[in-house]
Structure formats: C-alpha cells, structure tokens
PDB file of C-alpha atoms in Angstrom:
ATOM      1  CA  UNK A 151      33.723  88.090 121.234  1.00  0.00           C
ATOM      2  CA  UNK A 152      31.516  90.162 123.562  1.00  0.00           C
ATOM      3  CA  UNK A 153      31.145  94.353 123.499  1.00  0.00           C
ATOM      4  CA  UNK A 154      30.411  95.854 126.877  1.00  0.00           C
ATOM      5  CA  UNK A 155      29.748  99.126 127.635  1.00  0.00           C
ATOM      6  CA  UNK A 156      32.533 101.767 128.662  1.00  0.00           C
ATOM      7  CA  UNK A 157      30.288 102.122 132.231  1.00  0.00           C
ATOM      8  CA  UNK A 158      30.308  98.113 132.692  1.00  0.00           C
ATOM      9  CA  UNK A 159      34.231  98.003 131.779  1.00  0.00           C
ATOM     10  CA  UNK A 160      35.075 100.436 134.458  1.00  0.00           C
ATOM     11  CA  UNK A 161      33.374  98.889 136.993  1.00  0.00           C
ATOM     12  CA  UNK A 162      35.052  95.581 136.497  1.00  0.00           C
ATOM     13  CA  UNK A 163      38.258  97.336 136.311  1.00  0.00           C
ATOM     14  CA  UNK A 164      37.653  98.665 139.443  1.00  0.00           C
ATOM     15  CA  UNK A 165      36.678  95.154 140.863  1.00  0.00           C
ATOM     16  CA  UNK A 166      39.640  93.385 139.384  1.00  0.00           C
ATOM     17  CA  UNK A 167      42.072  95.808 138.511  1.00  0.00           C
ATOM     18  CA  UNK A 168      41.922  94.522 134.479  1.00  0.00           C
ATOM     19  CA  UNK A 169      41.830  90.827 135.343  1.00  0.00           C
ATOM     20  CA  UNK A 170      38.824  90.506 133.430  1.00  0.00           C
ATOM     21  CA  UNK A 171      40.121  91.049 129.912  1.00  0.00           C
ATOM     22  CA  UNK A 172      42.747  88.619 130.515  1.00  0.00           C
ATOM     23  CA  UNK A 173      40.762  86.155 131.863  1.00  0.00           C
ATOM     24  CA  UNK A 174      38.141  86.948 128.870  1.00  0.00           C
ATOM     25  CA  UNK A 175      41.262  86.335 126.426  1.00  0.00           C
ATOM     26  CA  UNK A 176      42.103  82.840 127.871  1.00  0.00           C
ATOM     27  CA  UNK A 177      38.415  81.899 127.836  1.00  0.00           C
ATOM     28  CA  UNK A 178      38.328  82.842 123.750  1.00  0.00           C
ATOM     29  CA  UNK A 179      41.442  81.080 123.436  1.00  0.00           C
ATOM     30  CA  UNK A 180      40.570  77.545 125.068  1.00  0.00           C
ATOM     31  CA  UNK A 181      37.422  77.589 123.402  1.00  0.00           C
ATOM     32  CA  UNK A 182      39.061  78.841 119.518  1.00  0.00           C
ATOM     33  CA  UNK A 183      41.111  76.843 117.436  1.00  0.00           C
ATOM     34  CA  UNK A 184      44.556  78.416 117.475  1.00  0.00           C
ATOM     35  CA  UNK A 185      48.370  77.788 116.459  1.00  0.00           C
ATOM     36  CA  UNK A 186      51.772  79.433 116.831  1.00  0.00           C
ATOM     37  CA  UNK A 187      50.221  81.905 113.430  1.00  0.00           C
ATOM     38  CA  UNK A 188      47.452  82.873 114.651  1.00  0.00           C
ATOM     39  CA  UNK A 189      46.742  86.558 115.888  1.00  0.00           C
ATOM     40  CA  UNK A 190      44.126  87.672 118.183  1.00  0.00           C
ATOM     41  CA  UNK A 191      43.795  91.732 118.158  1.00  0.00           C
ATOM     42  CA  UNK A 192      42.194  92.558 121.455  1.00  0.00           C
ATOM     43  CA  UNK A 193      40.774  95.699 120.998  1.00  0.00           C
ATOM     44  CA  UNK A 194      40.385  98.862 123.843  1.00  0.00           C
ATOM     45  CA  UNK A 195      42.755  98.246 126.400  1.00  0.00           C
ATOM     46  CA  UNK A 196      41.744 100.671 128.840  1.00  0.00           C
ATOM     47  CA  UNK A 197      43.983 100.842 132.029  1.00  0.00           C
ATOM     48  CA  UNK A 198      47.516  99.937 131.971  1.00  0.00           C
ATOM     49  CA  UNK A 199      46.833  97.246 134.374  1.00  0.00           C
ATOM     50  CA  UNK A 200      44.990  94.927 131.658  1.00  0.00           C
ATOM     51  CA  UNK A 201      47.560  94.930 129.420  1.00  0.00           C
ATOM     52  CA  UNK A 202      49.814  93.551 132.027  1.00  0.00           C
ATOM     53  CA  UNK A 203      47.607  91.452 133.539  1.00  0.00           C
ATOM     54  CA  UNK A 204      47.408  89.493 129.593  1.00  0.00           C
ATOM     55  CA  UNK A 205      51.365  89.485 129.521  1.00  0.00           C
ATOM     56  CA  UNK A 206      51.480  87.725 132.861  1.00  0.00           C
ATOM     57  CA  UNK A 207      50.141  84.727 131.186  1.00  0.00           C
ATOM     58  CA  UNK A 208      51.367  85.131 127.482  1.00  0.00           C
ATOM     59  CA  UNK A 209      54.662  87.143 128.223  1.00  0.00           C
ATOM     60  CA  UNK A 210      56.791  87.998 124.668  1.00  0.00           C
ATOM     61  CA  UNK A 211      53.784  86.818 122.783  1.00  0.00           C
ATOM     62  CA  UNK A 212      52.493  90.088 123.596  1.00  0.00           C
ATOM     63  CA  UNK A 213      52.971  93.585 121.744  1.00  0.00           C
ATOM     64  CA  UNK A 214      50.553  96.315 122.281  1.00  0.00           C
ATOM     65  CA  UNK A 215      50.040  99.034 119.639  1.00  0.00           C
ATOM     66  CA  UNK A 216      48.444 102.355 120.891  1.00  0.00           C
ATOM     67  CA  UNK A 217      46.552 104.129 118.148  1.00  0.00           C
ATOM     68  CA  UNK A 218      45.997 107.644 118.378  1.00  0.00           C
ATOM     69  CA  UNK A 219      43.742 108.448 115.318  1.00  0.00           C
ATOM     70  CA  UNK A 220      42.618 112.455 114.532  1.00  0.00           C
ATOM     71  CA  UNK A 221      39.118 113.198 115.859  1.00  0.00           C
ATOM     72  CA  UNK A 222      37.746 114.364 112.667  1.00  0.00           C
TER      73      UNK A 222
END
C-alpha cells in the first residue's frame, strides 16, 4: 500500500483519467497472495472515472460503498 497526497492524486487523474488506481490495484494484487475470499478495500476513490476504470478489469467482483460520515 502507498498514501499519496490529495495534490499528487489529482494530477495523475488528470494524466490518466483514474487509470492509475486501477493499475495500482492489479500491481498489489499480482504481487499479494489472494483467493476467491479475499477482500481488498481500496480506500478514496476520488473521480468516478477510477472506479470504473477497476471494474473494467474485475467487473461483478466490484461493489463500491460511498461513506458519508458527519464532520464533527
């Protein structure tokens, strides 16, 4: 896993219009040892676009959960 700032996001969001968390997600998922249980939370979807950028490749596997939490 790897944190980047909100600035550094953006800009490759720009660049690839959200390719880059999918293709982050398929580099994590060659290199971890995984099965038809396992669940990998990616966390901050940003734009729309990376979200369906990672359901190009992994299709019904896929459900996103937006959480709105109370700015307390």
């Amino acid at each position: 896993p790897f944190l980047l700032t909100a600035t550094v996001g953006e800009n490759l969001d720009r660049k690839t219009k959200g390719e880059w968390v999918r293709d982050g997600l398929i580099q994590f998922i060659y290199k971890t040892p995984v099965n038809e249980k396992t669940i990998i939370i990616v966390d901050a979807i940003r734009i729309p676009e990376q979200i369906k950028k990672i359901r190009q490749v992994y299709r019904d596997k896929v459900v996103h959960i937006h959480l709105d939490p109370p700015m307390e």
